[in-house]
Coordinates of C-alpha atoms in Angstrom, one line a residue:
X21 CA 123.1 104.3 100.3
X22 CA 120.8 101.7 101.5
X23 CA 118.1 101.8 104.2
X24 CA 116.6 98.5 105.0
X25 CA 113.2 97.2 105.6
X26 CA 113.5 95.6 109.1
X27 CA 114.3 96.7 112.6
X28 CA 117.6 94.8 112.4
X29 CA 118.8 96.9 109.4
X30 CA 117.0 100.3 110.3
X31 CA 118.4 100.7 113.9
X32 CA 122.0 101.2 112.8
X33 CA 120.8 104.0 110.7
X34 CA 118.6 105.6 113.3
X35 CA 119.5 108.4 115.7
X36 CA 120.7 107.4 119.1
X37 CA 120.4 109.7 122.0
X38 CA 121.6 113.3 122.3
X39 CA 120.6 116.2 120.1
X40 CA 118.0 115.7 117.5
X41 CA 119.0 115.4 113.9
X42 CA 117.5 114.7 110.6
X43 CA 119.8 112.0 109.6
X44 CA 118.6 111.8 106.0
X45 CA 120.3 109.5 103.4
X46 CA 119.7 109.6 99.6
X47 CA 117.8 106.5 98.2
X48 CA 117.7 105.0 94.8
X49 CA 114.2 104.7 93.3
X50 CA 114.2 100.9 93.7
X51 CA 114.7 101.5 97.5
X52 CA 111.8 103.8 97.9
X53 CA 109.1 101.5 99.2
X54 CA 108.9 98.0 100.6
X55 CA 109.3 95.5 97.7
X56 CA 106.9 92.9 99.2
X57 CA 104.1 94.6 101.2
X58 CA 101.6 92.7 103.2
X59 CA 98.5 94.2 101.6
X60 CA 96.0 92.0 103.5
X61 CA 97.2 93.5 106.7
X62 CA 97.0 96.9 105.2
X63 CA 93.5 96.3 103.9
X64 CA 92.4 95.2 107.3
X65 CA 93.7 98.3 109.0
X66 CA 92.0 100.6 106.5
X67 CA 88.7 98.6 106.7
X68 CA 88.7 98.9 110.6
X69 CA 88.6 102.7 110.8
X70 CA 88.6 106.1 109.2
X71 CA 92.4 106.4 108.3
X72 CA 92.2 108.9 105.4
X73 CA 91.8 112.5 105.3
X74 CA 92.6 115.0 102.5
X75 CA 92.0 118.7 102.5
X76 CA 90.8 120.3 99.2
X77 CA 94.3 121.9 98.5
X78 CA 95.8 118.5 98.5
X79 CA 93.3 116.6 96.2
X80 CA 95.4 117.1 93.0
X81 CA 98.5 115.9 94.9
X82 CA 96.5 112.9 96.3
X83 CA 95.7 111.9 92.6
X84 CA 99.2 112.5 91.6
X85 CA 100.6 110.1 94.3
X86 CA 98.0 107.5 93.1
X87 CA 99.1 107.9 89.5
X88 CA 102.8 107.6 90.5
X89 CA 102.0 104.3 92.2
X90 CA 100.0 103.0 89.3
X91 CA 96.8 103.1 91.2
X92 CA 93.3 104.4 90.1
X93 CA 91.9 106.8 92.7
X94 CA 93.3 109.0 95.4
X95 CA 95.5 108.8 98.5
X96 CA 93.4 106.1 100.2
X97 CA 93.6 103.7 97.2
X98 CA 97.5 104.4 96.9
X99 CA 98.1 103.5 100.6
X100 CA 96.3 100.3 100.3
X101 CA 98.8 99.3 97.4
X102 CA 101.9 99.8 99.5
X103 CA 103.1 99.0 103.0
X104 CA 103.8 102.6 103.9
X105 CA 101.4 105.2 105.2
X106 CA 101.3 108.4 102.9
X107 CA 101.2 111.9 104.0
X108 CA 101.1 115.1 101.8
X109 CA 102.7 118.4 102.6
X110 CA 101.7 121.3 100.5
X111 CA 102.5 125.0 100.7
X112 CA 100.8 128.3 100.0
X113 CA 102.2 131.9 100.3
X114 CA 100.4 132.8 103.5
X115 CA 100.8 129.7 105.6
X116 CA 103.8 127.9 104.2
X117 CA 104.2 124.1 104.3
X118 CA 101.4 122.2 106.0
X119 CA 100.2 118.6 106.5
X120 CA 97.2 118.7 104.1
X121 CA 96.6 114.9 103.4
X122 CA 97.1 111.5 105.0
X123 CA 96.3 107.9 104.6
X124 CA 97.6 106.4 107.9
X125 CA 96.9 102.9 108.9
X126 CA 99.6 102.4 111.5
X127 CA 100.1 105.6 113.5
X128 CA 102.6 105.9 116.2
X129 CA 101.0 107.8 119.0
X130 CA 99.5 110.5 116.8
X131 CA 96.1 111.0 115.3
X132 CA 95.7 112.4 111.7
X133 CA 92.5 114.4 112.4
X134 CA 94.4 116.4 115.0
X135 CA 97.4 117.2 112.8
X136 CA 95.6 117.9 109.5
X137 CA 96.2 121.5 108.4
X138 CA 99.0 122.2 110.9
X139 CA 102.5 123.5 110.0
X140 CA 105.4 121.2 110.2
X141 CA 106.6 122.7 113.5
X142 CA 103.0 122.2 114.9
X143 CA 102.9 118.7 113.7
X144 CA 106.1 117.9 115.5
X145 CA 105.4 120.0 118.7
X146 CA 105.2 116.9 121.1
X147 CA 108.8 116.1 120.2
X148 CA 110.9 117.9 122.9
X149 CA 113.6 120.0 121.3
X150 CA 112.1 119.9 117.8
X151 CA 111.3 123.6 117.5
X152 CA 114.8 124.7 118.8
X153 CA 116.9 122.0 117.2
X154 CA 115.2 120.9 114.0
X155 CA 112.5 123.0 112.8
X156 CA 114.6 125.5 110.6
X157 CA 116.6 122.8 109.0
X158 CA 113.4 120.6 108.2
X159 CA 111.6 123.6 106.9
X160 CA 114.5 124.5 104.6
X161 CA 114.9 120.9 103.5
X162 CA 111.4 120.6 102.6
X163 CA 111.2 123.9 100.7
X164 CA 114.4 123.1 98.7
X165 CA 113.8 119.4 97.9
X166 CA 114.1 118.8 94.3
X167 CA 111.8 116.6 92.3
X168 CA 113.3 113.3 91.4
X169 CA 115.4 112.9 94.7
X170 CA 114.3 110.6 97.4
X171 CA 115.6 110.8 100.9
X172 CA 115.2 108.5 103.8
X173 CA 115.6 108.3 107.6
X174 CA 114.8 106.0 110.5
X175 CA 113.2 106.6 113.8
X176 CA 112.7 104.1 116.8
X177 CA 110.4 103.5 119.7
X178 CA 110.3 100.9 122.4
X179 CA 106.8 99.7 122.9
X180 CA 105.1 96.7 124.6
X181 CA 103.1 95.5 121.6
X182 CA 103.7 94.4 118.1
X183 CA 100.4 95.9 116.9
X184 CA 100.6 97.8 113.8
X185 CA 98.5 100.8 115.3
X186 CA 100.1 102.2 118.5
X187 CA 97.7 104.7 120.1
X188 CA 98.1 104.1 123.9
X189 CA 95.6 105.8 126.2
X190 CA 96.6 104.1 129.5
X191 CA 99.1 105.3 132.2
X192 CA 102.5 104.3 131.0
X193 CA 103.4 102.9 134.4
X194 CA 100.5 100.5 133.9
X195 CA 101.4 99.8 130.2
X196 CA 104.9 98.5 131.1
X197 CA 104.1 97.1 134.5
X198 CA 104.5 93.5 133.3
X199 CA 108.1 94.1 131.9
X200 CA 111.1 92.8 133.8
X201 CA 114.6 92.1 132.9
X202 CA 113.9 88.4 132.8
X203 CA 111.0 88.8 130.2
X204 CA 112.0 91.9 128.4
X205 CA 113.1 89.9 125.3
X206 CA 109.5 88.7 124.8
X207 CA 107.6 91.8 126.2
X208 CA 109.5 94.8 124.7
X209 CA 109.3 95.5 121.0
X210 CA 111.4 97.9 118.9
X211 CA 109.2 99.8 116.6
X212 CA 110.9 101.5 113.7
X213 CA 109.6 104.1 111.3
X214 CA 111.2 104.0 107.8
X215 CA 110.5 107.5 106.6
X216 CA 111.0 108.9 103.1
X217 CA 110.4 112.2 101.3
X218 CA 110.2 113.0 97.7
X219 CA 108.7 116.0 95.8
X220 CA 105.8 115.3 93.3
X221 CA 106.8 116.8 90.1
X222 CA 103.4 118.1 88.8
X223 CA 101.8 119.5 92.0
X224 CA 105.1 120.3 93.8
X225 CA 103.6 118.7 96.9
X226 CA 106.0 116.7 99.1
X227 CA 105.0 113.1 99.7
X228 CA 106.2 111.8 103.1
X229 CA 106.0 108.0 103.7
X230 CA 106.2 106.1 106.8
X231 CA 106.8 102.3 106.9
X232 CA 106.4 100.6 110.3
X233 CA 108.6 97.6 111.2
X234 CA 108.3 96.0 114.6
X235 CA 110.3 93.2 116.3
X236 CA 110.6 91.8 119.8
X237 CA 114.0 92.3 121.5
X238 CA 114.7 88.5 121.4
X239 CA 114.5 88.5 117.6
X240 CA 117.3 91.2 117.4
X241 CA 121.1 90.8 117.4
X242 CA 122.9 91.6 120.6
X243 CA 124.5 94.6 118.8
X244 CA 121.1 96.1 117.8
X245 CA 119.7 95.4 121.4
X246 CA 122.6 97.3 122.9
X247 CA 122.2 100.2 120.3
X248 CA 118.6 100.4 121.5
X249 CA 119.5 100.4 125.2
X250 CA 122.2 103.1 124.7
X251 CA 119.8 105.2 122.7
X252 CA 117.2 105.1 125.5
X253 CA 119.8 105.8 128.3
X254 CA 121.1 108.8 126.2
X255 CA 117.8 110.2 125.5
X256 CA 117.3 113.1 128.1
X257 CA 114.7 115.4 129.6
X258 CA 111.3 115.6 128.3
X259 CA 111.9 113.2 125.3
X260 CA 112.7 110.5 127.7
X261 CA 109.6 111.0 129.4
X262 CA 107.5 111.2 126.2
X263 CA 108.9 107.8 125.2
X264 CA 107.7 106.4 128.6
X265 CA 111.4 105.3 129.0
X266 CA 111.4 105.6 132.9
X267 CA 109.0 102.6 132.9
X268 CA 111.2 100.2 130.8
X269 CA 114.7 101.5 130.7
X270 CA 115.9 99.5 133.6
X271 CA 114.6 96.3 132.3
X272 CA 115.9 96.9 128.9
X273 CA 119.3 97.7 130.3
X274 CA 119.4 94.5 132.2
X275 CA 118.3 92.4 129.2
X276 CA 121.0 94.1 127.1
X277 CA 123.6 93.3 129.8
X278 CA 122.5 89.6 129.9
X279 CA 123.3 89.4 126.2
X280 CA 126.8 91.1 126.6
X281 CA 128.6 87.8 126.2
X282 CA 126.8 87.2 122.9
X283 CA 128.0 90.7 121.6
X284 CA 131.6 90.0 122.7
X285 CA 131.6 86.6 120.8
X286 CA 130.3 88.4 117.7
X287 CA 133.1 90.9 117.9
X288 CA 135.8 88.4 118.5

């Protein structure tokens, strides 16, 4: 099964609204990572700030990751050679699986130093419903993932910028204040995370990759725009608020409605 490398191809695979789900699909080895990464953009992001942290218990896995990618060095060097951010999850008898290493150039509203050393449930704590709906399934999947297999999934966010790093600090009402139905095609962007998991055979660590793909609404097909608008409308409660949806949902819905004729023409 394929999982593309653009918002247009990832959104149909991404979860809509409603209950949380993993939504994993098996990937062939040649579908693991972006085939044509923009390494200059990656290098600039890493050069601009401290994006790499590896705890001692993950150092062997970091070297194994670099070797897997044919790169000399550790996790930082490996992440400069691919489009995807790289995270390492290792386990011990006392604390279970934890995030113990990362090379993250393009975070989406999270900071590696704050998550390092945490369990998977703690890492995902800001996601409303994760502990109740997903934590047991994710923990079981990670614990039983066989070496050699690769699985992928897609996630999405609606944001007001095409920037690779998304670490907003301002009030979301102010962040989206300029967005209207008339300009939403140019001022709202869909940000997809193409995530994959595979177990490293030598160390047994799980390598989690995150590839960021961003596109403005106007560059997407009417069908994908409607899928995004529906997903936002169906995302409820705390997760709706966490994604700042109250501040752009109306403009997004209006923009999607304005493109309804285009969608009908495509179906016919």
